[in-house]
CSV table of C-alpha atoms in Angstrom, one decimal:
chain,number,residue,atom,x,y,z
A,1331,UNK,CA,31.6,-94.3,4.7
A,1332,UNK,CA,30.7,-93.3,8.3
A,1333,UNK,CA,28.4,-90.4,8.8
A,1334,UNK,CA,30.8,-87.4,9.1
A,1335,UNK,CA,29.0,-86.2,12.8
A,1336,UNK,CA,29.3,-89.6,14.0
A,1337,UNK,CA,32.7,-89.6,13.7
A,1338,UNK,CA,32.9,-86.3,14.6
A,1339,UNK,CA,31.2,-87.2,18.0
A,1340,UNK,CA,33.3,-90.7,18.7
A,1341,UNK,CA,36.3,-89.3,18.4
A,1342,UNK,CA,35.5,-86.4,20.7
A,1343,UNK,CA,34.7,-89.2,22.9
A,1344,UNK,CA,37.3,-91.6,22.5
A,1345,UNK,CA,40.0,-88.2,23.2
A,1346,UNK,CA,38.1,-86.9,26.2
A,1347,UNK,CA,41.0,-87.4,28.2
A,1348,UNK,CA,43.4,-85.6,26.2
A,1349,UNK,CA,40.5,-82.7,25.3
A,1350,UNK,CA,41.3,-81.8,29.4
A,1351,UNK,CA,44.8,-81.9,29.5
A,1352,UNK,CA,47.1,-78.8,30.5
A,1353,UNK,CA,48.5,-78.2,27.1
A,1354,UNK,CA,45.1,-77.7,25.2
A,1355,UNK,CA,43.6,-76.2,27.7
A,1356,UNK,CA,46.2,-73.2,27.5
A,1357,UNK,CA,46.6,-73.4,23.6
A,1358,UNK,CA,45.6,-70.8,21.2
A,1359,UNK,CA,42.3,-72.4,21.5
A,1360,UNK,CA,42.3,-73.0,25.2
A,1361,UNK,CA,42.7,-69.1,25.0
A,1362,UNK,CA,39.6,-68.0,22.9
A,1363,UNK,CA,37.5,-70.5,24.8
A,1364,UNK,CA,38.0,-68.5,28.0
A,1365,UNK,CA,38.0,-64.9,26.4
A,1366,UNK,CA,34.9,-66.1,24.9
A,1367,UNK,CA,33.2,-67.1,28.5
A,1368,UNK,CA,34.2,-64.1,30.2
A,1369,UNK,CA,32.5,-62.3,27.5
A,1370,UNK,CA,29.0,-63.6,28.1
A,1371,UNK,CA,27.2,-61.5,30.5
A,1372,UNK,CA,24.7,-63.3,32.5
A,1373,UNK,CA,21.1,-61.3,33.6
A,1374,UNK,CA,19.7,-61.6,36.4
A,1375,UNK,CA,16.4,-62.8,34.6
A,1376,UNK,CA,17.8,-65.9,33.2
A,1377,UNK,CA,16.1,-68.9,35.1
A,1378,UNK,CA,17.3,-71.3,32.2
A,1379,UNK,CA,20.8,-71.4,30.7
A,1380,UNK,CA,22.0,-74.0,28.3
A,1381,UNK,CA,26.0,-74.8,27.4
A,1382,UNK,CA,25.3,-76.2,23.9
A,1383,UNK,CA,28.3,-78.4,23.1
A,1384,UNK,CA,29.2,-78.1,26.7
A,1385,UNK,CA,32.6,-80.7,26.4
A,1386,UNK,CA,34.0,-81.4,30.1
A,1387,UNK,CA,32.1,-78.8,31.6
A,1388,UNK,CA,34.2,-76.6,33.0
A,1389,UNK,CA,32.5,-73.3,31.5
A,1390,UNK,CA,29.3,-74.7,33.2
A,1391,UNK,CA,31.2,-75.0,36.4
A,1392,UNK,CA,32.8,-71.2,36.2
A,1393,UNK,CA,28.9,-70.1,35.6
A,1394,UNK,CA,27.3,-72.0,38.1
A,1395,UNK,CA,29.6,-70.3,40.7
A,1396,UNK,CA,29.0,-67.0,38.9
A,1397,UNK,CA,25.4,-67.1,38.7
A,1398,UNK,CA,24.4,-68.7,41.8
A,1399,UNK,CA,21.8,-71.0,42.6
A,1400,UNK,CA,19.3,-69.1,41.5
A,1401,UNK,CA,19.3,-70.5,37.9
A,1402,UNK,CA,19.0,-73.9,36.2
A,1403,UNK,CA,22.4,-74.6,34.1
A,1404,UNK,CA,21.8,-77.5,31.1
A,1405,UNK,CA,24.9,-78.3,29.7
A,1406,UNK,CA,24.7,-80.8,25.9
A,1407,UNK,CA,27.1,-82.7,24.7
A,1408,UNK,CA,26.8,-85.2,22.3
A,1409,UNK,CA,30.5,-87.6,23.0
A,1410,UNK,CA,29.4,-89.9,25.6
A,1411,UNK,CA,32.9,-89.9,27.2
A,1412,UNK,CA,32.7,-86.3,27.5
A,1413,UNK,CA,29.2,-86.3,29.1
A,1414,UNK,CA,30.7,-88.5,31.9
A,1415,UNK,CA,33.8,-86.3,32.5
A,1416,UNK,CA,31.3,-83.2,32.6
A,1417,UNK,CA,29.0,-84.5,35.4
A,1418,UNK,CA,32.4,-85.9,37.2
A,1419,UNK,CA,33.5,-82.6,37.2
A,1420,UNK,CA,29.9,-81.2,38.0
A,1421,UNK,CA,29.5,-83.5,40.5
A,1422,UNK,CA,28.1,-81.5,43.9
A,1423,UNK,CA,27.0,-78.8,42.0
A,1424,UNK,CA,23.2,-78.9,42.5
A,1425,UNK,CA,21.6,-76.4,39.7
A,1426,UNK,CA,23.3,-78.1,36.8
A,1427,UNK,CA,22.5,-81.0,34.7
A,1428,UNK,CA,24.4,-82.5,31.5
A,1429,UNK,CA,22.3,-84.4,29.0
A,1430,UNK,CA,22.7,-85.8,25.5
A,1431,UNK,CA,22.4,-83.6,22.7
A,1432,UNK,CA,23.4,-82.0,19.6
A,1433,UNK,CA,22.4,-78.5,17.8
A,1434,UNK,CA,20.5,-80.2,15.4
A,1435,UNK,CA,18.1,-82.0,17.9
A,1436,UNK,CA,18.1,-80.2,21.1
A,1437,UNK,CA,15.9,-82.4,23.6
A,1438,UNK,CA,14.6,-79.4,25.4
A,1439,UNK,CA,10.9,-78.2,24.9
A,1440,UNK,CA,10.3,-75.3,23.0
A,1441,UNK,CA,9.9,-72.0,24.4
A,1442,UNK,CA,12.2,-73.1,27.7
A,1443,UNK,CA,15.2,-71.4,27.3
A,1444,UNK,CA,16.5,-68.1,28.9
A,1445,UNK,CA,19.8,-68.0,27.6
A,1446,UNK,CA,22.0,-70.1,25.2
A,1447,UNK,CA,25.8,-70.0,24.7
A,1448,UNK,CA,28.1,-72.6,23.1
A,1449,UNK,CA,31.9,-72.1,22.7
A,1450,UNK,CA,33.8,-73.8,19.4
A,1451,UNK,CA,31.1,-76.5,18.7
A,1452,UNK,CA,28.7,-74.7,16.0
A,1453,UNK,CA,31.5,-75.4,13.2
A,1454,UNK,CA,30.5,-79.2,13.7
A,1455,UNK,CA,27.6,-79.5,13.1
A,1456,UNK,CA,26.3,-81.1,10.3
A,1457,UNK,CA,22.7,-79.5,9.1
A,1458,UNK,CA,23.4,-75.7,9.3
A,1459,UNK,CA,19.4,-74.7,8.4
A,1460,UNK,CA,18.3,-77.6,10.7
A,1461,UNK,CA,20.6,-76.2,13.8
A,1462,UNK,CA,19.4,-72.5,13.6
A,1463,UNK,CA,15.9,-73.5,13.7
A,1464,UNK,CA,16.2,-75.8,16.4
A,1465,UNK,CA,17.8,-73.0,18.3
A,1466,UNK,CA,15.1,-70.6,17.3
A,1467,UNK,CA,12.5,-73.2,18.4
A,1468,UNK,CA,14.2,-73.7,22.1
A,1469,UNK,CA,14.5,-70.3,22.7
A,1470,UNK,CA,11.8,-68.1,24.5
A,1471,UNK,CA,10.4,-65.0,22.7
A,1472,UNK,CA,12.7,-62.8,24.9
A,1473,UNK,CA,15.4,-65.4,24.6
A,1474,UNK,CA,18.9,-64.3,24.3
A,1475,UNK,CA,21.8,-66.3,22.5
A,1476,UNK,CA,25.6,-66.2,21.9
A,1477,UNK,CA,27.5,-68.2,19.7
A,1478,UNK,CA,31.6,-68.5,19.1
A,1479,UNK,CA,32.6,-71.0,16.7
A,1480,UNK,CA,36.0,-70.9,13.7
A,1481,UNK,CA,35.4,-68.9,11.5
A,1482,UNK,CA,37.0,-69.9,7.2
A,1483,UNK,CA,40.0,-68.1,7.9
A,1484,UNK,CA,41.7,-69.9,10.5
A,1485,UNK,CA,45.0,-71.7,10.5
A,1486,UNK,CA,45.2,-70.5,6.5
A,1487,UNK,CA,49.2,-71.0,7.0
A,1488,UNK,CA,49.2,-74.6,9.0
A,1489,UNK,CA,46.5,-75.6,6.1
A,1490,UNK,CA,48.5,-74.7,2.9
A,1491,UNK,CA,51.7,-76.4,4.8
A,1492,UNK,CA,49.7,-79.8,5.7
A,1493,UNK,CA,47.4,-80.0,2.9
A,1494,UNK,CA,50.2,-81.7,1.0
A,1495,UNK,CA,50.9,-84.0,2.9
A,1496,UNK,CA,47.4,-85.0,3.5
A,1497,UNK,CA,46.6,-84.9,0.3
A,1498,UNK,CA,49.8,-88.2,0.3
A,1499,UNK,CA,48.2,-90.2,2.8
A,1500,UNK,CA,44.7,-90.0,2.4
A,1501,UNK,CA,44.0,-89.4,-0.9
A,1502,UNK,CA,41.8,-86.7,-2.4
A,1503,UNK,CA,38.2,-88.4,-2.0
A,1504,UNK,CA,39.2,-88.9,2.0
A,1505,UNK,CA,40.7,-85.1,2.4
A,1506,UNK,CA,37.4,-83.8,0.9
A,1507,UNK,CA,35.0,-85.5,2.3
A,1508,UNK,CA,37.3,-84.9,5.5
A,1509,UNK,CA,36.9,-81.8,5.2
A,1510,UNK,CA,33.2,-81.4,5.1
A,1511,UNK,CA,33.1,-82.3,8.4
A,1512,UNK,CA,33.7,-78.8,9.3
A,1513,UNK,CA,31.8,-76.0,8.4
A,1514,UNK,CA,33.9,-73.0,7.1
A,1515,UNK,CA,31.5,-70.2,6.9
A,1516,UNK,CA,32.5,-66.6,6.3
A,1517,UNK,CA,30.4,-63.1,8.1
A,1518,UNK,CA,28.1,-62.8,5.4
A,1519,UNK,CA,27.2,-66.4,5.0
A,1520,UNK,CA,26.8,-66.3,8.8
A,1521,UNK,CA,24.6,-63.4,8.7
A,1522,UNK,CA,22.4,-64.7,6.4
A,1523,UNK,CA,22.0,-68.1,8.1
A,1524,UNK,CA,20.7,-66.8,11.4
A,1525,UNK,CA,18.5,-64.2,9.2
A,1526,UNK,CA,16.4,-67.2,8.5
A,1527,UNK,CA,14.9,-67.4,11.7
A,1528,UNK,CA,16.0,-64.5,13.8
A,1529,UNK,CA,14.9,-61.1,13.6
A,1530,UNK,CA,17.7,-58.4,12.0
A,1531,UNK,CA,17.6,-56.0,14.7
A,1532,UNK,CA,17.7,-58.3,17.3
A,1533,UNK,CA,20.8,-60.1,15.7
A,1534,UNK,CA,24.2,-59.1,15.8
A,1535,UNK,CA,27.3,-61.2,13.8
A,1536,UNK,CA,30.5,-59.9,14.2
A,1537,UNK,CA,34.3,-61.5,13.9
A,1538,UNK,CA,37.6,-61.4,15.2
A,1539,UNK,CA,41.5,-62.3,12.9
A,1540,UNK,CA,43.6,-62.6,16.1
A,1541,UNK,CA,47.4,-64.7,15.8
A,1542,UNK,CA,48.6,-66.3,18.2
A,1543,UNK,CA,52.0,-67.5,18.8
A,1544,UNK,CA,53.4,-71.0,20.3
A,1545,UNK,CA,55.9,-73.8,19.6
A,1546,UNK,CA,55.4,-76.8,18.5
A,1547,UNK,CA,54.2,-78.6,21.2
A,1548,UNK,CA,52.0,-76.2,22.3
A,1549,UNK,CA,50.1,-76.1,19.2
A,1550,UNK,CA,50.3,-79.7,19.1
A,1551,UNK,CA,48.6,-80.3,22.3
A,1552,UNK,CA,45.0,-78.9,20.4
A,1553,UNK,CA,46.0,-80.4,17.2
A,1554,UNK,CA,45.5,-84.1,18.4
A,1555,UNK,CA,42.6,-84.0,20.5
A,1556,UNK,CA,40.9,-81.3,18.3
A,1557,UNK,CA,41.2,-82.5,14.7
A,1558,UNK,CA,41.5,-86.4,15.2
A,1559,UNK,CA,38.2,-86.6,13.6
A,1560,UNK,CA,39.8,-85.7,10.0
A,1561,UNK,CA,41.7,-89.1,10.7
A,1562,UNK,CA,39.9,-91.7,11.6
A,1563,UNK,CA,40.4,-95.0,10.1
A,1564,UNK,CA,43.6,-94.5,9.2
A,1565,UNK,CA,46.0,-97.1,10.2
A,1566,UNK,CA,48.6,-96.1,13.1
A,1567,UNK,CA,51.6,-96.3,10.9
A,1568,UNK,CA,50.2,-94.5,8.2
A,1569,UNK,CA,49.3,-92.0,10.8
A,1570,UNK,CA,52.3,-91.9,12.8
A,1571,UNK,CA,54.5,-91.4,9.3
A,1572,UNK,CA,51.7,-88.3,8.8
A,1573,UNK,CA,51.9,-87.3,12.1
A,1574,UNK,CA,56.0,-86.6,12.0
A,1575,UNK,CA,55.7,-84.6,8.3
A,1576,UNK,CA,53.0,-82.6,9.7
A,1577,UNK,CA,55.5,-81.5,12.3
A,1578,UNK,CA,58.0,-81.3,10.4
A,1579,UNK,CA,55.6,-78.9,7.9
A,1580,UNK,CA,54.3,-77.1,11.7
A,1581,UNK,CA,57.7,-76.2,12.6
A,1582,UNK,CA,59.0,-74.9,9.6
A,1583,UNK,CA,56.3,-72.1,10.1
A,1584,UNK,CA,58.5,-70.8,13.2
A,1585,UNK,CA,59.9,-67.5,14.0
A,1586,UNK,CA,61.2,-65.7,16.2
A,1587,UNK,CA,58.5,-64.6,18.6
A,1588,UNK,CA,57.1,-68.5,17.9
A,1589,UNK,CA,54.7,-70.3,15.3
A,1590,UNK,CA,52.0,-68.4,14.3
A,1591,UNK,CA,48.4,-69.5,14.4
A,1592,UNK,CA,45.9,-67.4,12.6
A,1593,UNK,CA,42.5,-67.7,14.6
A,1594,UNK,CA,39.5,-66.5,13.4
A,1595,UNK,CA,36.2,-66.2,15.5
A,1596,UNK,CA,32.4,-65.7,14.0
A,1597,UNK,CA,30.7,-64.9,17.5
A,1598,UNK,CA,26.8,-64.8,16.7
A,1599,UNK,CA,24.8,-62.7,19.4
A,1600,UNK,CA,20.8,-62.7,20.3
A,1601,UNK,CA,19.6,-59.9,21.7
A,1602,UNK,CA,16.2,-58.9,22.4
């Protein structure tokens, strides 16, 4: 069986054109991305930033023009295709690089990093205890951090509607081991994985339940490109037959204000 962040990180590559497109860029989670960027708040006394899980790179690209040139931006991203579309879009933009990378080996020396922030990429990774501590190494001793990433509770509707019919197509060994490739922690297991390495009153782990409302394409313009990993390897007709009864399922969800979508958003702050 393929190594579930291997497969995690090729199919974020092989839909790197479809991660940019209009429709999940302005989905539910098109929306959290950018309330979560406008929420970090950039000192003057960071000379080192780093996007960890930095996709296309347009968040480096918003923060390059907010900071100025007066710091260094990193951006790491582990799907090769999405690298490339990241330093496309980067390109003429002096004070940021994009590099290979993943949270569980961050190829930055430790001690060397002002400020870290990664948006919906911490739920991928695949050694929890590993990630935190690289984080902890990379970071300086006045180092400052902020994490947003799905929370257990999301989608609880779309899941009990799908599962089903999942459950049909790939067979209960594949959906479980499927499902491991995302990590659904809660607040208190969050809390208590950070507390590991960073110090309680210099941590802060809060969450947000928010719904949001869409048809059906719109929520199918993040379902492909964001959960193709959960089906890969399974032949086109098979998928296409699983594809129409998990619209089918999506749409029967609707009313009238739209198809709900429960989100839920662990945000993990450093503070020193």
């Amino acid at each position: 069986m393929v190594d579930s962040r291997d497969l995690v990180v090729r199919t974020y590559s092989e839909r790197a054109s479809e991660y940019e497109q209009e429709g999940n860029l302005e989905s539910c989670w098109g929306q959290v991305a950018t309330r979560a960027l406008q929420r970090l708040g950039l000192k003057d006394r960071y000379r080192t930033i780093v996007d960890l899980g930095c996709g296309a790179g347009q968040a480096l690209r918003e923060l390059s023009s907010r900071r100025g040139s007066g710091a260094r931006l990193i951006g790491i991203e582990p799907a090769a295709n999405l690298r490339a579309r990241a330093r496309a879009n980067l390109e003429g933009v002096d004070n940021v690089s994009v590099i290979d990378g993943r949270f569980e080996c961050i190829p930055l020396e430790t001690d060397s990093v002002d400020f870290l922030y990664s948006v919906l990429a911490f739920h991928w990774v695949t050694d929890l205890q590993g990630s935190v501590r690289e984080l902890a190494r990379v970071l300086k001793p006045d180092g400052e951090m902020e994490l947003f990433f799905v929370g257990r509770d999301s989608g609880h509707d779309f899941v009990t509607k799908t599962t089903p019919i999942f459950l049909k197509h790939m067979g209960l060994a594949w959906l479980v081991e499927s499902a491991k490739a995302r990590k659904h922690l809660d607040l208190d297991q969050t809390l208590q994985l950070f507390l590991d390495c960073f110090a309680a009153d210099q941590l802060t782990v809060d969450e947000e339940h928010r719904v949001y409302y869409d048809d059906l394409e719109g929520h199918w313009s993040w379902w492909v490109p964001r959960l193709g990993a959960h089906f890969a390897g399974m032949p086109q007709e098979k998928r296409d037959t699983c594809d129409r009864e998990a619209r089918a399922a999506i749409a029967s969800l609707a009313t009238p204000d739209g198809i709900p979508y429960q989100v839920h958003l662990l945000h993990v702050q450093l503070q020193v």
